[in-house]
Short mmCIF file of C-alpha atoms and ligand atoms in Angstrom, two decimals:
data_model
loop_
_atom_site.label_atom_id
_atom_site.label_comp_id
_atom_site.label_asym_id
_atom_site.label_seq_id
_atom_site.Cartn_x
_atom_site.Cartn_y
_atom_site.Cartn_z
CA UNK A 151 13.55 -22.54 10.86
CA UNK A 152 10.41 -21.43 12.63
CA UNK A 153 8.20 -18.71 10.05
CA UNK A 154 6.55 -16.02 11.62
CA UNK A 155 4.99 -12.60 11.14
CA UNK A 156 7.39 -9.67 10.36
CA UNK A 157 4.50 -7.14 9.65
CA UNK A 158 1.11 -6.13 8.86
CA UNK A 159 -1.15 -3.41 7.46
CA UNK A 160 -4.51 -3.01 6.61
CA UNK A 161 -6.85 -0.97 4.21
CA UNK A 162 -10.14 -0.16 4.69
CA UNK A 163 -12.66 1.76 2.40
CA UNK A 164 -13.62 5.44 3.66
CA UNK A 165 -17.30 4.63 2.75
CA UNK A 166 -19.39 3.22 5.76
CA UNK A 167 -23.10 2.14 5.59
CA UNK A 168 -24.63 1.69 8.60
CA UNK A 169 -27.41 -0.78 9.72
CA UNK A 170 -29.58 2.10 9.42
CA UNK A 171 -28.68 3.17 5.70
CA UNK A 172 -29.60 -0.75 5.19
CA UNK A 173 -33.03 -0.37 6.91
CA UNK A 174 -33.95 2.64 4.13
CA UNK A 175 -33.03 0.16 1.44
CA UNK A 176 -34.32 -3.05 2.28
CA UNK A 177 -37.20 -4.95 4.87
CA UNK A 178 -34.46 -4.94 7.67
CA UNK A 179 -33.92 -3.15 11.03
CA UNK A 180 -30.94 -2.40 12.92
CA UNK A 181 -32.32 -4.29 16.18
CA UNK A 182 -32.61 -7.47 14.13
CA UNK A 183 -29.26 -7.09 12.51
CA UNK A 184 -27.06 -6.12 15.15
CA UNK A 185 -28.59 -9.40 17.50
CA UNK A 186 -28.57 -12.09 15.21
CA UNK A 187 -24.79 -11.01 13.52
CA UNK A 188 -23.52 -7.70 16.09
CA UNK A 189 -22.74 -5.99 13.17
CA UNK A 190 -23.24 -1.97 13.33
CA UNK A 191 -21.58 -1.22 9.98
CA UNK A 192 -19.59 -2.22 7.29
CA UNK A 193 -17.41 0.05 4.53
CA UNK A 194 -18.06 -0.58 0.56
CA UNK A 195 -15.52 0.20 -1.82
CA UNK A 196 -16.55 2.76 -4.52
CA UNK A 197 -16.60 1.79 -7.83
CA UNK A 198 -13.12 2.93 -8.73
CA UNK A 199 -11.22 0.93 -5.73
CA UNK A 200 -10.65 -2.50 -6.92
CA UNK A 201 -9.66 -5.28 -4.74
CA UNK A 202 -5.99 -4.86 -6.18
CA UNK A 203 -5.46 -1.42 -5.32
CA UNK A 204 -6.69 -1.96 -1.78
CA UNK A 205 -5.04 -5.29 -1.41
CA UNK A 206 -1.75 -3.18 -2.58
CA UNK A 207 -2.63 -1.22 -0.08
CA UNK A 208 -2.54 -3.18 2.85
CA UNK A 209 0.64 -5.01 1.29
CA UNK A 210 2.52 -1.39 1.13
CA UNK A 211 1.92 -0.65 4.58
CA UNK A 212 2.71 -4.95 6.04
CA UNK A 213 6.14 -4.30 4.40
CA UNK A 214 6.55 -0.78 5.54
CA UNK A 215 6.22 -2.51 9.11
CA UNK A 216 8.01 -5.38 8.55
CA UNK A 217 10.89 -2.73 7.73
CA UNK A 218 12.14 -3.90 4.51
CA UNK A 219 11.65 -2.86 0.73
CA UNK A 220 9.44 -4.42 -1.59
CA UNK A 221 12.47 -6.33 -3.89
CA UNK A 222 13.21 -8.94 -0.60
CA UNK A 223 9.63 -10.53 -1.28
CA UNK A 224 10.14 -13.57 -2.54
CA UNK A 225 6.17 -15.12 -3.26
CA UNK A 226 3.13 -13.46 -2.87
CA UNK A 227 0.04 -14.44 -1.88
CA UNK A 228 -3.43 -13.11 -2.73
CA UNK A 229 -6.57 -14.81 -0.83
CA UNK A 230 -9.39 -13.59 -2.70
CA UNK A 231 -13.25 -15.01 -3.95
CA UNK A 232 -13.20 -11.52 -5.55
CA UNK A 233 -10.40 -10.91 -8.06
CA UNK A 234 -10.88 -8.02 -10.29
CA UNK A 235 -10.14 -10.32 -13.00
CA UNK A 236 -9.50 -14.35 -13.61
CA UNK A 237 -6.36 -13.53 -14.79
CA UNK A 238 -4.06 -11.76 -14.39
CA UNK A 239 -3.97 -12.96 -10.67
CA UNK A 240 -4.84 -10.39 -8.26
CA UNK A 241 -1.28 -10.91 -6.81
CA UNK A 242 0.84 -10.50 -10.52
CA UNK A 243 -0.90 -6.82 -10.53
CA UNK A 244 0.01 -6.56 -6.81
CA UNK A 245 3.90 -7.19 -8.23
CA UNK A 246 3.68 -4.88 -10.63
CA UNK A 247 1.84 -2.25 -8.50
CA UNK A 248 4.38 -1.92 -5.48
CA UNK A 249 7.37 -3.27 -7.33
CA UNK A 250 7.69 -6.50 -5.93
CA UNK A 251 10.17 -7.54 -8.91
CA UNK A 252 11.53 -10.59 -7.46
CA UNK A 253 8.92 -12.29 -6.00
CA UNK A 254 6.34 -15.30 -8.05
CA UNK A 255 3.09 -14.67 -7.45
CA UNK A 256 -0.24 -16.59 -7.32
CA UNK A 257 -3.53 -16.30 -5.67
CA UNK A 258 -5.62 -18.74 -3.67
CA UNK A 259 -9.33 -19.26 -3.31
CA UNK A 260 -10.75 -20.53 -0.17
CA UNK A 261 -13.41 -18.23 0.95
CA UNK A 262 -13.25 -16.90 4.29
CA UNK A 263 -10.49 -19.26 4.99
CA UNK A 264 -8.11 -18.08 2.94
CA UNK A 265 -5.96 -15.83 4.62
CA UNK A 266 -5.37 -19.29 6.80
CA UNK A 267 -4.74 -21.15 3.37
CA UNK A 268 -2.03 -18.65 2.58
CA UNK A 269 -0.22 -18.22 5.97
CA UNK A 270 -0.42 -21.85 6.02
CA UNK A 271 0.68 -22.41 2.24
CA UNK A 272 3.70 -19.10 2.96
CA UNK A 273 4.72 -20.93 5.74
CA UNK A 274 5.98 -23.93 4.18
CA UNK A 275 8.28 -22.41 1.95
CA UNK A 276 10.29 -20.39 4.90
CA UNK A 277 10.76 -23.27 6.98
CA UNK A 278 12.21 -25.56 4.02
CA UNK A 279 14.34 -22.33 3.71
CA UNK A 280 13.11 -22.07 0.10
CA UNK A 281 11.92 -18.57 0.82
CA UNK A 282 12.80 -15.70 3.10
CA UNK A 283 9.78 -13.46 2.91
CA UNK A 284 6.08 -13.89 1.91
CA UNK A 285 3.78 -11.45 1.53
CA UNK A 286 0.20 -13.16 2.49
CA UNK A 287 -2.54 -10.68 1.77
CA UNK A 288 -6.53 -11.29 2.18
CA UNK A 289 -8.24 -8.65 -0.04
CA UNK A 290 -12.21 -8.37 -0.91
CA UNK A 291 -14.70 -6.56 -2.80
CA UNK A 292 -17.90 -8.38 -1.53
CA UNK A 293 -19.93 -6.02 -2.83
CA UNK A 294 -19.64 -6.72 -5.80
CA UNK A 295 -21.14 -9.83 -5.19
CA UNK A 296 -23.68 -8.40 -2.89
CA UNK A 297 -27.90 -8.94 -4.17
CA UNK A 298 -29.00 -5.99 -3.07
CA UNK A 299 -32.86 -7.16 -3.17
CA UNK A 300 -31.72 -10.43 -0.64
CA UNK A 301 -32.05 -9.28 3.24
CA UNK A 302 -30.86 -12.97 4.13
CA UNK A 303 -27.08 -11.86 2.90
CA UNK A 304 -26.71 -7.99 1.81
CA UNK A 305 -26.31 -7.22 5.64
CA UNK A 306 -23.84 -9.38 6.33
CA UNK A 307 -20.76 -8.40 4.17
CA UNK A 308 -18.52 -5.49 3.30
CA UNK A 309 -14.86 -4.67 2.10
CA UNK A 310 -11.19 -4.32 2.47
CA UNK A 311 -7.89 -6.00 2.48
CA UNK A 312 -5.31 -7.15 4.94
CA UNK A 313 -1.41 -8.37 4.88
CA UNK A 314 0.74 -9.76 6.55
CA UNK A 315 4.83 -10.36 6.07
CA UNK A 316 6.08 -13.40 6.27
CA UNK A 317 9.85 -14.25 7.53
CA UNK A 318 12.14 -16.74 9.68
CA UNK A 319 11.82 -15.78 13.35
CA UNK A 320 13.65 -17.21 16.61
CA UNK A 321 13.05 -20.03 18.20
CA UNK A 322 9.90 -20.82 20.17
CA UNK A 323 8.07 -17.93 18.25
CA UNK A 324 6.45 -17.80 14.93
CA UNK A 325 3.51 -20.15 13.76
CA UNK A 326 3.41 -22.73 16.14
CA UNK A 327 1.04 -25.27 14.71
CA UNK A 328 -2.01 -25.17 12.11
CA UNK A 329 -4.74 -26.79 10.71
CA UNK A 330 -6.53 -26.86 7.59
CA UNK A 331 -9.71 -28.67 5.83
CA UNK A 332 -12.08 -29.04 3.37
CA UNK A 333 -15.88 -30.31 3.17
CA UNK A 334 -17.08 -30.33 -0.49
CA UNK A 335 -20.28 -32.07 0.47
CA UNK A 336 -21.05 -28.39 2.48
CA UNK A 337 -20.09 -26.38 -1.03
CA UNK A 338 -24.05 -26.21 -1.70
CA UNK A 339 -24.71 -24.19 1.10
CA UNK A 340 -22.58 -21.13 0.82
CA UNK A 341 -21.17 -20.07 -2.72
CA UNK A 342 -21.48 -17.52 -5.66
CA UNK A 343 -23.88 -17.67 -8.77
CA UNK A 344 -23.70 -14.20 -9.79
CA UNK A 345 -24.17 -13.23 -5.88
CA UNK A 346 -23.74 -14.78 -2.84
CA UNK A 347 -26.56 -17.25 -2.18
CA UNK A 348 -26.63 -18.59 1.47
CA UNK A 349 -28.15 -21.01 3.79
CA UNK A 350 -27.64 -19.45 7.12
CA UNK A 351 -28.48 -22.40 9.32
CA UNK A 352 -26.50 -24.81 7.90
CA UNK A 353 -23.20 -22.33 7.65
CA UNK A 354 -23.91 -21.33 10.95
CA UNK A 355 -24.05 -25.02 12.56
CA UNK A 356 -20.94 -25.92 10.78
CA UNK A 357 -19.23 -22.54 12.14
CA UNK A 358 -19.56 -23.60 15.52
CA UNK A 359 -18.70 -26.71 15.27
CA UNK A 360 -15.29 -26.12 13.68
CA UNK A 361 -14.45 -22.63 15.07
CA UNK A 362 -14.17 -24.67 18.44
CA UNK A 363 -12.90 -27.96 17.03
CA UNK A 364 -10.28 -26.58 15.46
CA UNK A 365 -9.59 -23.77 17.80
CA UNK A 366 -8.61 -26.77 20.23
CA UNK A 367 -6.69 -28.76 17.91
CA UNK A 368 -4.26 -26.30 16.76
CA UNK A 369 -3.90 -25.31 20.86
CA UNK A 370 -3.32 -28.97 21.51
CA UNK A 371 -0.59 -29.77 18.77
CA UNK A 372 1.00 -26.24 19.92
CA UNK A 373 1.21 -28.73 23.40
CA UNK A 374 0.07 -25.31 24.93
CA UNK A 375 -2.94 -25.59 27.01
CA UNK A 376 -6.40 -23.31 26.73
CA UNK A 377 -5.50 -20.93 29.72
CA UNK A 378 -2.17 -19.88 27.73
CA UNK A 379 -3.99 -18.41 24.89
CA UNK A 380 -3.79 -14.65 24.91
CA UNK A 381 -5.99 -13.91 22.06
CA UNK A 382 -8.60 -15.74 20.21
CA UNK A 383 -8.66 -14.06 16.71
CA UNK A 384 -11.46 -15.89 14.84
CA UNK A 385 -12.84 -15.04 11.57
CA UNK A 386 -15.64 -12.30 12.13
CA UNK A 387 -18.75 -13.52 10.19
CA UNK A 388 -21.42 -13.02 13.46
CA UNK A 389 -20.78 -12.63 16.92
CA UNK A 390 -23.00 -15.85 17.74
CA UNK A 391 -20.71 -17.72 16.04
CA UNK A 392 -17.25 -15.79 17.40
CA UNK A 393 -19.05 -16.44 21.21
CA UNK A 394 -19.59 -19.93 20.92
CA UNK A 395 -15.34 -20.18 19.71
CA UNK A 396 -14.54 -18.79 23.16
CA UNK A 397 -16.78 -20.25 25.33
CA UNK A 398 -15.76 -23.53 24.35
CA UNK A 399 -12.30 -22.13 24.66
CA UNK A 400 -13.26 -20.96 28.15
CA UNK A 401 -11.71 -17.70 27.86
CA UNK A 402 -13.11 -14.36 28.90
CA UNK A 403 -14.37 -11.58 26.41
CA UNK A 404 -11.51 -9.48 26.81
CA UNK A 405 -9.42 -11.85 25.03
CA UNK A 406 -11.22 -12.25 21.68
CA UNK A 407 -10.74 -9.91 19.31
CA UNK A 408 -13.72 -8.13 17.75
CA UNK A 409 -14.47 -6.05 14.83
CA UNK A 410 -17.75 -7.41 13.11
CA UNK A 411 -19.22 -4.40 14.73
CA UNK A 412 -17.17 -1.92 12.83
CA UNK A 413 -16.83 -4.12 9.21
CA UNK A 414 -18.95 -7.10 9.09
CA UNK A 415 -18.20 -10.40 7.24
CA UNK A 416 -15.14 -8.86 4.68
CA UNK A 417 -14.38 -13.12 3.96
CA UNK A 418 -10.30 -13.29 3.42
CA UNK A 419 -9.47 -9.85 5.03
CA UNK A 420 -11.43 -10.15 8.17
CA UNK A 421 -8.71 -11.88 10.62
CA UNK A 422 -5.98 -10.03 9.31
CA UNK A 423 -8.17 -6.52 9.43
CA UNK A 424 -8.52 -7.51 12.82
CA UNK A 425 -5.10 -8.33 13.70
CA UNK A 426 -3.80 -5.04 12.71
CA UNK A 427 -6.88 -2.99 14.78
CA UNK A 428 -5.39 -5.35 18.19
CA UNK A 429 -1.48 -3.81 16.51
CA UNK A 430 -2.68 -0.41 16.37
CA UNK A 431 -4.40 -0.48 19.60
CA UNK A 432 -1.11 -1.70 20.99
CA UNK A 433 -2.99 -4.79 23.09
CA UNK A 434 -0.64 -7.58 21.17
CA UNK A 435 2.92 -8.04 23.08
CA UNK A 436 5.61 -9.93 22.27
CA UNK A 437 5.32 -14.15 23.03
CA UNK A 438 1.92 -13.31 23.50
CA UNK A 439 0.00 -16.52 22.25
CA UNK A 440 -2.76 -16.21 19.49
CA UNK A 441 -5.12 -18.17 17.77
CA UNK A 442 -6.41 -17.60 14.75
CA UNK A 443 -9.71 -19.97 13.22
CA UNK A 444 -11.17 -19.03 10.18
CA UNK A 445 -14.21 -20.93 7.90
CA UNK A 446 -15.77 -20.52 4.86
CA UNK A 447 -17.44 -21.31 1.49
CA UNK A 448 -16.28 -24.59 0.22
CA UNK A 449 -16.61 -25.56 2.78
CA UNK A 450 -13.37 -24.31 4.23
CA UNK A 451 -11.67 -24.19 7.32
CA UNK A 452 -8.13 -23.16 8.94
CA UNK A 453 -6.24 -22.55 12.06
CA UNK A 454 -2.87 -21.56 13.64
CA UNK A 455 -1.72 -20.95 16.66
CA UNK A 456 1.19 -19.09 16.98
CA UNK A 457 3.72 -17.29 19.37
CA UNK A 458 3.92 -13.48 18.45
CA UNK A 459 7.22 -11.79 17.92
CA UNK A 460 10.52 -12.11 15.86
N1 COA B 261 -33.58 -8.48 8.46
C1 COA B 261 -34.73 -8.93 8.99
N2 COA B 261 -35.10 -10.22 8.94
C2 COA B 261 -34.30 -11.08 8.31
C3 COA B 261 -33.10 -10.66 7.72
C4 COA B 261 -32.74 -9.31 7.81
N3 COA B 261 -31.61 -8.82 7.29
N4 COA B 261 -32.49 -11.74 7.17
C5 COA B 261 -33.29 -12.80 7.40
N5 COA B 261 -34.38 -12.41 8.09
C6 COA B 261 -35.50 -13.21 8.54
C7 COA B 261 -35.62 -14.51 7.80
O1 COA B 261 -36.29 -14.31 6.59
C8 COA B 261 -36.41 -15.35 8.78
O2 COA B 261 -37.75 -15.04 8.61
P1 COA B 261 -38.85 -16.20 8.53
O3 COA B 261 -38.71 -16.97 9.84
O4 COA B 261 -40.11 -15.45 8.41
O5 COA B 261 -38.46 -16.99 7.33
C9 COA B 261 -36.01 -14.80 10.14
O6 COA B 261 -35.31 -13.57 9.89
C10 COA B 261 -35.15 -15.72 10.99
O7 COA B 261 -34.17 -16.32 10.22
P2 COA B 261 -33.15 -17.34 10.88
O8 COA B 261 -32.49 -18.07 9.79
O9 COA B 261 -33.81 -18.08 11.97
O10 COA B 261 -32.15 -16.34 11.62
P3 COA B 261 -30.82 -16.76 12.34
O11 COA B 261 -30.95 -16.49 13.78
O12 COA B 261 -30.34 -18.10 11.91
O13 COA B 261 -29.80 -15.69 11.75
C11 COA B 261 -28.06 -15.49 10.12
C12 COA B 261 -29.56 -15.64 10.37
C13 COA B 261 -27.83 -15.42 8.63
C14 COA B 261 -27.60 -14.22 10.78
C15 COA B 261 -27.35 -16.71 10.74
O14 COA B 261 -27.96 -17.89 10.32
C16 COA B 261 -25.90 -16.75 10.39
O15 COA B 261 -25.14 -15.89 10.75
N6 COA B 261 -25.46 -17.83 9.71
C17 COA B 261 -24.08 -17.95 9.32
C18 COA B 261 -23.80 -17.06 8.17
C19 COA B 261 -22.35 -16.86 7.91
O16 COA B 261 -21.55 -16.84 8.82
N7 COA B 261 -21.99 -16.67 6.65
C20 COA B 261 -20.68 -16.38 6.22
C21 COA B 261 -19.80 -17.56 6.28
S1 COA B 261 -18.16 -17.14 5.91
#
């Protein structure tokens, strides 16, 4: 039994700020921000949107498109650094709030990664035909982690959720291969005490390196070769990074998907945000082969490649 993606549906906060809003608040400038990361704007969440109600959100509208009701979910599962509380899990209130009454729920923390952890984790259980649908959502509130006062990171991040359905799908389609790994020595360099304290170089070295290492592998134990890959759907932290991914894939811009322009670095819901923007524009066809690479805090890392279609 091959698992694959049934749906998806995003939510995204109405409030943008703009590299210039940041330049009025901080020693920053839109020139410098949009080379080093390409990002134009972000949206923040208001204070009274929580990462649960846009996380819900998203989920609503993945099993809207998926085209069944919320009682066929059998697990959800919340990626999140930014939970509105420890506990309950962000995905128990996510039950409750769109009347998921049959599934178990449980969240997962892996940083930017994590919307790989949980594809990865909700695929296991469809294929041992444990499970028939899994709702994997990535859902952040980064500002709430955001230091204002520190240029280095408070241009880099902003908010929203993304989800995806999870079912069985035919033959040949559905999540193909995947990778996943973990660096604890890297931890240090990106992680949260009270905000999100960074050192750029290091995360950005390590991005390269294992956007295109594991870009490759997952391509390679797909037995597909680079030139099949329709889209290259990497994790959008900074262009730089997203560039070097597809250059070592050899593949030409139009076939990487980009929206670090519109929402910056929003960790777990960035590839699936994404992912829906390619739906909605209609570019995604069915068997079209994508890859999806993702990294984070931790230090984190995951890939599929998969076929798309049902
Ligand atoms: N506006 C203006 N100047 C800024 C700035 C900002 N928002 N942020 C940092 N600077 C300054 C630095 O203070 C530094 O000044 P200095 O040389 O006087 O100390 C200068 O810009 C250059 O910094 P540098 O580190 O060389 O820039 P960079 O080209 O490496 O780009 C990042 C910085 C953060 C954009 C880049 O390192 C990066 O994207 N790293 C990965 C981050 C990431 O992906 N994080 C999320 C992981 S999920």
């Amino acid at each position: 039994m091959n698992a694959g993606i049934w749906g998806m549906g995003r939510y995204i906060p109405d409030q943008v700020i703009t590299n210039f809003d940041l330049e009025k608040r901080m020693d920053t400038s839109d020139e410098w921000i949009r080379t080093r990361t390409g990002i134009e704007e972000r949206r923040i969440a208001g204070d009274e949107v929580g990462t649960v109600h846009m996380a819900a959100k998203a989920a609503q509208k993945a099993i809207e498109h998926a085209g069944i009701h919320p009682e066929e979910i059998d697990l959800i599962i919340t990626a999140t650094v930014t939970p509105d509380h420890s506990f309950p899990s962000v995905s128990c209130e996510i039950q409750h709030e769109i009347g998921a009454v049959n599934a178990a729920a449980m969240d997962i923390s892996a940083a930017c990664a994590g919307f790989m952890y949980g594809i990865i984790t909700g695929k296991q259980f469809i294929e041992t035909g444990a499970y028939k649908h899994v709702l994997v959502i990535g859902a952040e509130k980064l500002s709430n982690l955001i230091d204002w006062e520190d240029r280095n990171t408070a241009v880099l991040f902003g908010d929203g959720a993304g989800a995806a359905v999870l079912g069985p799908v035919s033959e040949g389609r559905g999540i193909l291969s995947f990778e996943l790994g973990a660096d604890g020595r890297g931890g240090k360099h990106l992680y949260e005490d009270k905000y999100v304290k960074m050192n750029g170089r290091e995360v950005f070295k390590f991005a390269v390196r294992q956007m295109g290492e594991s870009s490759i592998s997952v391509i390679e134990k797909a037995g597909l070769q680079k030139e099949d890959v329709d889209f290259l759907m990497p994790h959008q932290a900074n262009i730089r990074i997203m560039e070097s991914a597809r250059e070592r894939l050899g593949l030409p811009p139009e076939k990487m998907s980009v929206t670090v322009n519109q929402f910056g670095n929003t960790s777990s819901a960035s590839i699936p945000l994404t992912m829906v923007e390619e739906l909605e524009n209609g570019r995604v066809k069915d068997d079209d082969v994508i890859v999806m690479v993702g990294f984070g805090g931790g230090l984190t890392w995951g890939a599929i490649a998969m076929r798309w279609g049902r």
